[in-house]
CSV table of C-alpha atoms and ligand atoms in Angstrom, one decimal:
chain,number,residue,atom,x,y,z
A,239,MET,CA,0.0,-0.1,0.0
A,240,GLN,CA,1.3,3.1,-1.1
A,241,THR,CA,1.7,6.3,1.6
A,242,ILE,CA,-2.1,7.5,2.1
A,243,SER,CA,-2.6,10.7,4.1
A,244,LYS,CA,-5.2,11.2,7.3
A,245,GLU,CA,-6.5,14.0,4.7
A,246,LYS,CA,-6.9,11.5,2.1
A,247,ILE,CA,-8.7,9.1,4.3
A,248,TYR,CA,-10.8,11.9,5.4
A,249,SER,CA,-11.5,13.4,1.9
A,250,TRP,CA,-12.8,9.5,0.9
A,251,LEU,CA,-14.9,9.7,4.2
A,252,GLU,CA,-16.4,12.3,2.6
A,253,GLU,CA,-18.4,10.1,0.5
A,254,VAL,CA,-20.4,8.1,3.2
A,255,LYS,CA,-23.6,10.0,4.2
A,256,ASP,CA,-25.7,9.7,7.1
A,257,PRO,CA,-28.8,7.5,5.6
A,258,GLU,CA,-31.2,10.0,7.6
A,259,ILE,CA,-29.6,12.7,6.5
A,260,PRO,CA,-28.4,12.4,2.7
A,261,VAL,CA,-26.8,15.7,2.2
A,262,LEU,CA,-24.7,15.7,5.0
A,263,SER,CA,-21.5,13.5,5.4
A,264,LEU,CA,-20.2,11.3,8.4
A,265,VAL,CA,-17.7,13.6,8.8
A,266,ASP,CA,-19.6,16.9,8.8
A,267,LEU,CA,-21.7,15.3,11.3
A,268,GLY,CA,-19.2,14.5,13.6
A,269,VAL,CA,-19.0,11.0,13.9
A,270,ILE,CA,-15.3,9.9,12.8
A,271,THR,CA,-13.5,10.8,15.9
A,272,GLY,CA,-10.4,9.6,14.9
A,273,VAL,CA,-8.2,8.2,12.0
A,274,GLY,CA,-5.3,6.1,12.3
A,275,ILE,CA,-2.7,4.2,9.9
A,276,GLU,CA,-0.5,1.6,10.9
A,277,ASP,CA,0.9,-0.2,8.3
A,278,GLU,CA,-1.2,-1.8,6.0
A,279,THR,CA,-4.5,-0.8,8.3
A,280,VAL,CA,-6.6,2.1,8.5
A,281,HIS,CA,-8.1,2.8,11.7
A,282,ILE,CA,-11.4,4.1,12.4
A,283,GLU,CA,-12.4,5.6,15.2
A,284,MET,CA,-16.6,6.1,15.5
A,285,THR,CA,-19.3,7.5,18.0
A,286,PRO,CA,-22.9,7.5,17.8
A,287,THR,CA,-24.5,10.4,17.4
A,288,PHE,CA,-27.9,8.8,19.8
A,289,VAL,CA,-26.7,5.5,22.0
A,290,GLY,CA,-29.4,3.5,20.0
A,291,CYS,CA,-29.0,5.1,16.4
A,292,PRO,CA,-30.2,2.4,14.5
A,293,ALA,CA,-27.7,3.5,11.6
A,294,MET,CA,-24.5,3.2,13.2
A,295,ASP,CA,-23.8,-0.8,12.1
A,296,MET,CA,-24.7,0.7,8.6
A,297,MET,CA,-22.6,3.9,8.4
A,298,LYS,CA,-19.5,1.4,9.8
A,299,GLN,CA,-20.3,-0.9,7.0
A,300,GLU,CA,-20.4,1.7,4.4
A,301,VAL,CA,-17.0,3.5,5.7
A,302,ILE,CA,-15.4,-0.2,4.9
A,303,GLU,CA,-16.6,0.0,1.8
A,304,VAL,CA,-15.8,3.1,0.3
A,305,LEU,CA,-12.3,2.3,1.5
A,306,ASN,CA,-12.0,-0.6,0.3
A,307,LYS,CA,-13.3,1.1,-3.2
A,308,HIS,CA,-10.3,3.4,-2.9
A,309,GLY,CA,-8.0,0.3,-2.1
A,310,VAL,CA,-7.6,0.3,1.3
A,311,GLU,CA,-8.2,-3.4,1.9
A,312,ASN,CA,-7.6,-3.6,5.4
A,313,VAL,CA,-9.6,-1.3,7.7
A,314,SER,CA,-11.0,-1.5,11.2
A,315,VAL,CA,-13.3,0.2,13.1
A,316,ASN,CA,-14.1,0.6,16.4
A,317,ILE,CA,-16.7,2.6,18.0
A,318,SER,CA,-16.6,4.2,21.5
A,319,PHE,CA,-17.8,6.7,23.7
A,320,LYS,CA,-14.2,7.7,24.4
A,321,GLU,CA,-14.9,11.3,23.2
A,322,PRO,CA,-18.6,11.2,23.0
A,323,TRP,CA,-20.8,13.0,19.8
A,324,SER,CA,-22.8,16.0,20.3
A,325,SER,CA,-24.4,18.1,18.0
A,326,ASP,CA,-21.4,20.8,18.6
A,327,LYS,CA,-19.7,18.3,16.8
A,328,ILE,CA,-21.4,19.2,13.4
A,329,SER,CA,-19.0,21.1,11.4
A,330,ALA,CA,-19.8,24.3,9.9
A,331,LYS,CA,-20.4,23.0,6.5
A,332,GLY,CA,-22.5,20.5,7.8
A,333,ARG,CA,-24.9,23.0,9.4
A,334,GLN,CA,-25.1,24.6,6.1
A,335,ALA,CA,-26.2,21.5,4.6
A,336,LEU,CA,-28.5,21.0,7.3
A,337,LYS,CA,-30.6,24.5,6.7
A,338,GLN,CA,-30.2,23.6,3.2
A,339,PHE,CA,-31.8,20.2,4.0
A,340,GLY,CA,-35.2,22.5,5.5
A,341,LEU,CA,-33.8,20.9,9.0
A,342,ALA,CA,-32.8,23.7,11.3
A,343,PRO,CA,-29.4,23.3,12.9
A,344,PRO,CA,-28.8,22.8,16.4
A,345,PRO,CA,-27.9,25.8,18.9
A,346,PRO,CA,-24.7,25.5,20.8
A,347,GLY,CA,-24.7,22.4,23.4
A,348,ASN,CA,-24.0,24.6,26.4
A,349,LEU,CA,-27.1,26.4,25.6
A,350,PHE,CA,-28.5,23.1,26.5
A,351,THR,CA,-28.6,23.6,30.4
A,352,ASP,CA,-31.8,25.8,29.8
A,353,ILE,CA,-34.2,23.7,28.2
A,354,ASP,CA,-36.0,27.1,27.0
A,355,ILE,CA,-34.0,27.3,24.0
A,356,LEU,CA,-36.1,24.2,22.5
A,357,GLU,CA,-38.8,26.5,23.2
A,358,HIS,CA,-37.7,28.8,20.4
A,359,ALA,CA,-35.7,27.1,17.7
A,360,GLN,CA,-34.9,29.4,14.5
A,361,CYS,CA,-36.8,28.6,11.8
A,362,PRO,CA,-35.1,27.5,9.1
A,363,ARG,CA,-37.4,29.0,6.0
A,364,CYS,CA,-37.5,33.0,7.5
A,365,ASN,CA,-34.6,32.4,10.5
A,366,GLY,CA,-37.1,34.0,12.5
A,367,SER,CA,-37.5,32.7,16.5
A,368,ASN,CA,-41.3,33.2,16.8
A,369,THR,CA,-41.9,29.4,17.2
A,370,ASP,CA,-43.2,26.9,19.5
A,371,LEU,CA,-41.7,23.7,20.2
A,372,LYS,CA,-44.1,21.0,19.0
A,373,ASN,CA,-42.7,17.6,20.2
A,374,PRO,CA,-38.7,17.2,21.6
A,375,PHE,CA,-39.2,13.9,19.8
A,376,GLY,CA,-39.3,13.5,15.9
A,377,PRO,CA,-39.2,10.9,13.3
A,378,THR,CA,-35.9,10.2,14.2
A,379,LEU,CA,-34.0,10.4,17.4
A,380,CYS,CA,-32.0,12.9,16.0
A,381,ARG,CA,-34.8,15.5,15.7
A,382,SER,CA,-37.8,17.5,17.2
A,383,ILE,CA,-40.7,19.3,15.9
A,384,HIS,CA,-41.5,23.3,16.0
A,385,TYR,CA,-43.7,25.2,14.4
A,386,CYS,CA,-43.2,28.4,13.1
A,387,ASN,CA,-45.9,31.0,13.8
A,388,ASP,CA,-45.0,33.2,11.8
A,389,CYS,CA,-44.6,30.9,8.5
A,390,LYS,CA,-47.3,28.7,9.6
A,391,GLU,CA,-45.6,26.0,9.0
A,392,ALA,CA,-43.8,22.8,11.0
A,393,PHE,CA,-40.2,22.3,10.7
A,394,GLU,CA,-37.6,19.9,12.8
A,395,GLN,CA,-34.1,20.6,14.2
A,396,PHE,CA,-31.6,18.6,14.5
A,397,LYS,CA,-31.6,18.3,18.1
A,398,PRO,CA,-29.1,20.1,20.5
A,399,LEU,CA,-27.5,17.1,22.6
B,624,MET,CA,-11.8,-3.3,41.0
B,625,ASN,CA,-14.8,-5.5,42.3
B,626,GLU,CA,-16.3,-7.4,39.2
B,627,LEU,CA,-18.8,-8.9,41.0
B,628,ALA,CA,-20.3,-5.4,42.5
B,629,LEU,CA,-19.7,-3.9,39.0
B,630,LYS,CA,-21.9,-6.4,37.0
B,631,GLU,CA,-24.3,-6.5,39.2
B,632,LEU,CA,-24.8,-2.7,39.0
B,633,LEU,CA,-24.5,-3.3,35.1
B,634,TYR,CA,-27.3,-5.8,34.8
B,635,LYS,CA,-29.7,-3.9,37.1
B,636,MET,CA,-29.2,-1.0,34.6
B,637,ALA,CA,-29.2,-2.8,31.8
B,638,ASP,CA,-32.3,-4.7,32.5
B,639,ASP,CA,-34.3,-1.4,33.4
B,640,GLN,CA,-33.6,0.1,30.0
B,641,LEU,CA,-34.5,-2.8,28.5
B,642,ILE,CA,-37.8,-3.9,30.1
B,643,LEU,CA,-39.3,-0.1,30.8
B,644,GLY,CA,-38.1,-0.1,26.9
B,645,HIS,CA,-39.9,-2.9,25.7
B,646,ARG,CA,-42.7,-1.2,27.7
B,647,ASN,CA,-43.0,2.4,26.0
B,648,SER,CA,-42.7,0.7,22.7
B,649,GLU,CA,-46.2,-1.2,23.3
B,650,TRP,CA,-47.6,2.5,23.1
B,651,THR,CA,-46.4,2.3,19.3
B,652,GLY,CA,-50.0,2.7,17.7
B,653,PHE,CA,-51.7,3.1,20.7
B,654,GLY,CA,-50.8,6.4,22.2
B,655,PRO,CA,-53.9,8.9,23.2
B,656,LEU,CA,-52.5,11.4,20.7
B,657,LEU,CA,-49.8,11.0,17.6
B,658,GLU,CA,-46.9,13.0,19.4
B,659,GLU,CA,-47.2,10.9,22.1
B,660,ASP,CA,-46.8,7.7,20.6
B,661,ILE,CA,-44.0,9.2,18.7
B,662,ALA,CA,-42.4,10.4,22.0
B,663,PHE,CA,-42.8,6.6,23.9
B,664,SER,CA,-41.5,5.1,20.7
B,665,SER,CA,-38.2,7.4,20.5
B,666,MET,CA,-37.8,7.0,24.6
B,667,ALA,CA,-37.9,3.4,23.8
B,668,GLN,CA,-35.2,3.2,21.1
B,669,ASP,CA,-33.0,5.4,23.5
B,670,LYS,CA,-33.8,2.5,26.4
B,671,ILE,CA,-32.9,-0.2,24.5
B,672,GLY,CA,-30.3,1.5,23.3
B,673,GLN,CA,-28.5,1.9,26.3
B,674,SER,CA,-29.8,-1.2,27.5
B,675,HIS,CA,-27.4,-2.8,24.5
B,676,ALA,CA,-24.3,-0.2,25.4
B,677,LEU,CA,-24.1,-1.7,28.9
B,678,TYR,CA,-24.7,-5.5,27.8
B,679,SER,CA,-21.8,-4.7,25.6
B,680,ILE,CA,-19.7,-3.7,28.4
B,681,LEU,CA,-21.2,-6.8,30.3
B,682,HIS,CA,-19.6,-8.6,27.4
B,683,SER,CA,-16.4,-6.9,27.7
B,684,LEU,CA,-16.6,-8.3,31.2
B,685,GLY,CA,-16.5,-11.9,30.0
B,686,GLU,CA,-20.3,-11.8,29.7
B,687,GLN,CA,-22.0,-13.7,26.7
B,688,GLU,CA,-23.0,-11.3,23.6
B,689,PRO,CA,-25.6,-8.6,24.3
B,690,ASP,CA,-28.3,-10.2,22.4
B,691,THR,CA,-28.0,-13.9,24.2
B,692,ILE,CA,-27.9,-11.7,27.5
B,693,ALA,CA,-31.1,-10.0,26.6
B,694,PHE,CA,-33.1,-12.3,24.7
B,695,THR,CA,-32.8,-16.0,26.7
B,696,ARG,CA,-32.6,-15.3,30.1
B,697,HIS,CA,-35.2,-16.2,32.3
B,698,ALA,CA,-37.4,-13.7,34.6
B,699,ASP,CA,-35.8,-15.1,37.9
B,700,GLN,CA,-32.2,-14.2,36.0
B,701,PHE,CA,-33.2,-10.6,35.5
B,702,HIS,CA,-32.4,-7.7,38.0
B,703,ASN,CA,-34.8,-4.7,36.8
B,704,CYS,CA,-37.1,-3.2,39.3
B,705,LEU,CA,-40.6,-4.3,39.4
B,706,LEU,CA,-41.8,-0.7,38.5
B,707,THR,CA,-40.4,-1.2,35.1
B,708,GLU,CA,-42.1,-4.5,34.1
B,709,LEU,CA,-45.7,-3.6,35.4
B,710,PRO,CA,-48.1,-3.3,32.2
B,711,ASN,CA,-48.7,-0.1,31.2
B,712,GLY,CA,-52.4,0.6,32.0
B,713,GLU,CA,-53.5,3.9,31.1
B,714,TYR,CA,-51.8,6.8,30.1
B,715,ASP,CA,-51.8,8.4,33.2
B,716,PHE,CA,-49.7,5.2,34.9
B,717,SER,CA,-47.3,5.3,32.0
B,718,LEU,CA,-46.8,9.1,32.5
B,719,ILE,CA,-46.3,8.9,36.2
B,720,ARG,CA,-43.7,5.9,35.8
B,721,HIS,CA,-42.1,7.6,33.3
B,722,PHE,CA,-41.8,10.5,35.5
B,723,LEU,CA,-40.6,8.7,38.9
B,724,TYR,CA,-38.0,6.3,36.5
B,725,ASP,CA,-36.4,9.0,34.8
B,726,THR,CA,-35.9,11.0,37.7
B,727,ALA,CA,-34.0,8.4,39.0
B,728,GLU,CA,-32.4,7.4,36.2
B,729,ILE,CA,-30.7,10.3,34.8
B,730,ILE,CA,-29.3,11.1,38.3
B,731,ARG,CA,-27.9,7.5,38.4
B,732,PHE,CA,-26.1,8.4,35.0
B,733,ASP,CA,-25.4,11.9,36.2
B,734,MET,CA,-23.5,9.8,39.4
B,735,LEU,CA,-21.8,7.4,36.9
B,736,THR,CA,-20.0,10.3,35.0
B,737,GLN,CA,-18.0,10.4,37.8
B,738,SER,CA,-17.2,6.5,38.1
B,739,SER,CA,-13.9,4.9,38.3
B,740,PHE,CA,-14.8,2.6,35.7
B,741,LYS,CA,-13.9,4.2,32.6
B,742,PRO,CA,-16.3,2.5,29.9
B,743,VAL,CA,-19.1,3.4,32.0
B,744,ALA,CA,-18.3,6.9,33.0
B,745,GLU,CA,-18.1,7.6,29.3
B,746,LEU,CA,-21.4,6.2,28.5
B,747,ALA,CA,-23.1,7.7,31.1
B,748,VAL,CA,-21.9,11.5,29.9
B,749,LYS,CA,-23.9,10.2,26.6
B,750,VAL,CA,-26.9,9.0,28.1
B,751,ARG,CA,-26.8,11.5,30.4
B,752,ALA,CA,-27.2,14.0,27.6
B,753,GLU,CA,-29.9,12.0,25.8
B,754,LEU,CA,-31.9,11.1,29.0
B,755,ARG,CA,-32.4,14.9,29.6
B,756,TYR,CA,-35.3,14.4,26.6
B,757,HIS,CA,-36.9,11.9,28.8
B,758,THR,CA,-36.7,14.2,31.8
B,759,LEU,CA,-38.0,16.9,29.8
B,760,HIS,CA,-40.8,14.9,28.6
B,761,ALA,CA,-42.0,13.9,31.4
B,762,ASN,CA,-41.7,16.7,33.6
B,763,THR,CA,-43.4,19.4,30.9
B,764,TRP,CA,-46.5,16.4,31.1
B,765,VAL,CA,-46.8,16.1,34.7
B,766,LYS,CA,-46.8,20.2,35.2
B,767,GLN,CA,-49.6,19.9,31.9
B,768,LEU,CA,-51.9,17.6,33.6
B,769,GLY,CA,-51.0,18.0,37.0
B,770,SER,CA,-52.6,21.3,37.1
B,771,ALA,CA,-55.2,20.7,33.9
B,772,THR,CA,-58.9,19.5,34.9
B,773,GLU,CA,-60.3,17.6,38.3
B,774,GLU,CA,-59.9,14.5,36.2
B,775,SER,CA,-56.2,14.8,34.6
B,776,ILE,CA,-55.6,15.5,38.4
B,777,SER,CA,-57.5,12.8,39.9
B,778,ARG,CA,-56.0,10.2,37.6
B,779,LEU,CA,-52.5,11.3,38.0
B,780,GLN,CA,-53.0,11.3,41.7
B,781,HIS,CA,-54.0,8.1,41.9
B,782,SER,CA,-51.4,6.5,39.6
B,783,LEU,CA,-48.6,8.8,41.8
B,784,GLU,CA,-49.9,6.7,45.3
B,785,TYR,CA,-50.3,3.6,43.2
B,786,ALA,CA,-46.8,4.1,41.6
B,787,LEU,CA,-44.3,5.1,44.6
B,788,PRO,CA,-44.0,2.1,46.6
B,789,TYR,CA,-42.4,0.2,43.0
B,790,ALA,CA,-40.7,3.7,42.3
B,791,LEU,CA,-38.5,3.3,45.6
B,792,GLY,CA,-37.9,-0.3,44.3
B,793,ILE,CA,-35.6,1.4,42.0
B,794,PHE,CA,-33.4,1.5,45.3
B,795,GLU,CA,-33.4,-1.7,46.5
B,796,GLU,CA,-29.6,-2.4,47.8
B,797,SER,CA,-27.2,-4.1,46.3
B,798,PRO,CA,-25.1,-7.0,48.2
B,799,TYR,CA,-22.2,-4.9,47.1
B,800,GLU,CA,-23.1,-1.4,48.4
B,801,LYS,CA,-20.2,-0.2,50.4
B,802,GLU,CA,-17.7,-2.0,47.4
B,803,LEU,CA,-19.7,-0.2,44.9
B,804,ILE,CA,-18.6,3.0,47.0
B,805,ALA,CA,-15.6,2.5,48.6
B,806,GLU,CA,-14.0,2.2,44.8
B,807,GLY,CA,-15.5,4.8,43.8
B,808,ILE,CA,-17.7,2.7,41.0
B,809,PHE,CA,-21.1,4.1,42.2
B,810,GLY,CA,-22.3,6.6,44.8
B,811,GLY,CA,-24.9,4.2,45.8
B,812,GLU,CA,-28.5,3.4,46.1
B,813,GLN,CA,-29.2,5.7,49.4
B,814,ALA,CA,-27.4,8.9,47.9
B,815,LEU,CA,-29.4,8.3,44.7
B,816,LYS,CA,-32.5,8.0,46.6
B,817,GLU,CA,-32.2,11.1,48.7
B,818,LYS,CA,-31.2,13.2,45.3
B,819,TRP,CA,-34.3,11.5,43.8
B,820,LYS,CA,-36.9,12.3,46.3
B,821,THR,CA,-35.8,16.2,45.8
B,822,LYS,CA,-36.3,16.8,42.5
B,823,VAL,CA,-39.4,14.5,42.7
B,824,GLU,CA,-40.4,17.2,45.0
B,825,GLU,CA,-39.5,20.2,42.9
B,826,VAL,CA,-41.7,19.0,40.3
B,827,ILE,CA,-45.0,17.4,41.7
B,828,ASN,CA,-44.8,21.0,44.1
B,829,GLN,CA,-45.6,23.3,40.7
B,830,THR,CA,-48.5,21.1,40.1
B,831,GLN,CA,-51.7,20.1,42.0
B,832,LEU,CA,-50.9,16.4,43.1
B,833,GLN,CA,-50.1,15.6,46.8
B,834,LEU,CA,-47.0,13.9,47.4
B,835,PRO,CA,-47.7,11.5,50.5
B,836,ASP,CA,-45.5,11.5,52.9
B,837,TRP,CA,-42.0,9.3,52.4
B,838,LYS,CA,-42.3,7.6,55.9
B,839,THR,CA,-45.7,6.1,55.1
B,840,MET,CA,-44.6,4.3,52.2
B,841,GLN,CA,-43.6,1.0,52.2
B,842,PRO,CA,-41.1,0.3,49.3
B,843,ILE,CA,-41.9,-2.9,47.0
B,844,LEU,CA,-38.6,-4.6,46.8
B,845,GLY,CA,-37.4,-8.1,44.9
B,846,GLY,CA,-36.7,-6.9,41.4
B,847,ARG,CA,-33.3,-6.8,41.5
B,848,LYS,CA,-32.8,-10.1,43.4
B,849,GLY,CA,-35.0,-11.7,40.7
B,850,LYS,CA,-38.0,-11.9,42.3
B,851,HIS,CA,-40.7,-10.4,40.3
B,852,SER,CA,-44.2,-10.1,39.5
B,853,GLU,CA,-46.2,-12.5,37.2
B,854,HIS,CA,-46.2,-9.5,34.6
B,855,LEU,CA,-42.2,-10.1,33.5
B,856,GLN,CA,-42.5,-13.6,32.2
B,857,PRO,CA,-44.9,-12.8,29.5
B,858,LEU,CA,-43.1,-9.5,28.4
B,859,LEU,CA,-39.7,-11.5,28.0
B,860,ASP,CA,-41.6,-14.9,26.1
B,861,GLU,CA,-43.1,-12.0,23.8
B,862,MET,CA,-39.6,-9.8,23.2
B,863,SER,CA,-37.7,-13.3,23.1
B,864,GLU,CA,-40.3,-14.0,20.1
B,865,VAL,CA,-39.6,-11.6,17.8
B,866,PHE,CA,-36.0,-12.1,18.6
B,867,ASN,CA,-35.9,-15.9,17.7
B,868,ILE,CA,-37.9,-15.2,14.5
B,869,ASP,CA,-34.9,-13.1,13.1
B,870,PRO,CA,-31.9,-13.4,15.7
B,871,THR,CA,-29.7,-11.1,13.2
B,872,ALA,CA,-32.3,-8.4,13.4
B,873,GLU,CA,-30.7,-5.3,14.3
B,874,TRP,CA,-31.7,-3.7,18.0
C,739,LIG,ZN1,-40.8,30.6,9.9
């Protein structure tokens, strides 16, 4: 195996998307917490968004497949909570992608000590905060449901965690 | 590290999450509102995922595979508290149980973020963050329905009085309390119970519900030692039936 850089690995991993939000790569989502290259093997460290995330095994499989496709034969993926995921790990590019997808990006996690910040999420359509929390549990574990009083429409937010 | 003590702690926590997760999932399709249906289904998914993570830690300590632990044991091998296995009943009981249990659970995981056993401390940071949504949900509804109509107040009051002795069973002591505390693995059931009482009082005092005097309550124990109600085995049978249809299915 010729020498590959970590940067190269990260750029290949951009191809793996969150199965629930196909515009968001795993790298931008922040679930790839480490890349290591040792002899012939590439080690990937991953951490789930939510402990019960049903897509984790699928994402792990895709990471292996994408790297295989680029000629990396030996890939080991380790899933741990050493560096736990929080919504602050979503990159600026990832936040932008969420917004274009119609999902309000999560507010900074340190604000989440005050539960009220969930009450007035910023509407991804009009950017206003004249909104109400409808349900902290949305169609998937990482989304909550809100209503914009100005747009008169419901929207979802990627939950701060 | 006292492994017996650690395993006993992990088993009871994982079993609680699995059994209550399963009960929550029974609301799927039957919630009083679509929103509540979704909420209980999401919490079920969280809890079952968290139980799996705890069983995985047990597996790393030499116990069997997570699915084997979850789906092949008999009721008397389970360490969940009785509160978690009671049938869902009406929505008011499920809500009160959810409130009493999750209030304890988030404090338990908060204490465990300080655990001397690293894998548990790391997982606890994560689970604590997720459980905030569960307690947010429980507190919101208890406060709302606990101050709404005469009927909602009296229903919740009745369920509260029924559930409290079972809830005190959450804190049934392990034979290893001293070891767990001494080794810094977990701060102990007594400490947890005291913090829990304070939090329960804080929420209930914002409603028109009346909290009975703690001193008059007789805890209903046994679950931590494998002594269960008649409700657990049928639940396990149903759960493992699904598992046995497709043992490779993802949970
Ligand atoms: Zn709007």
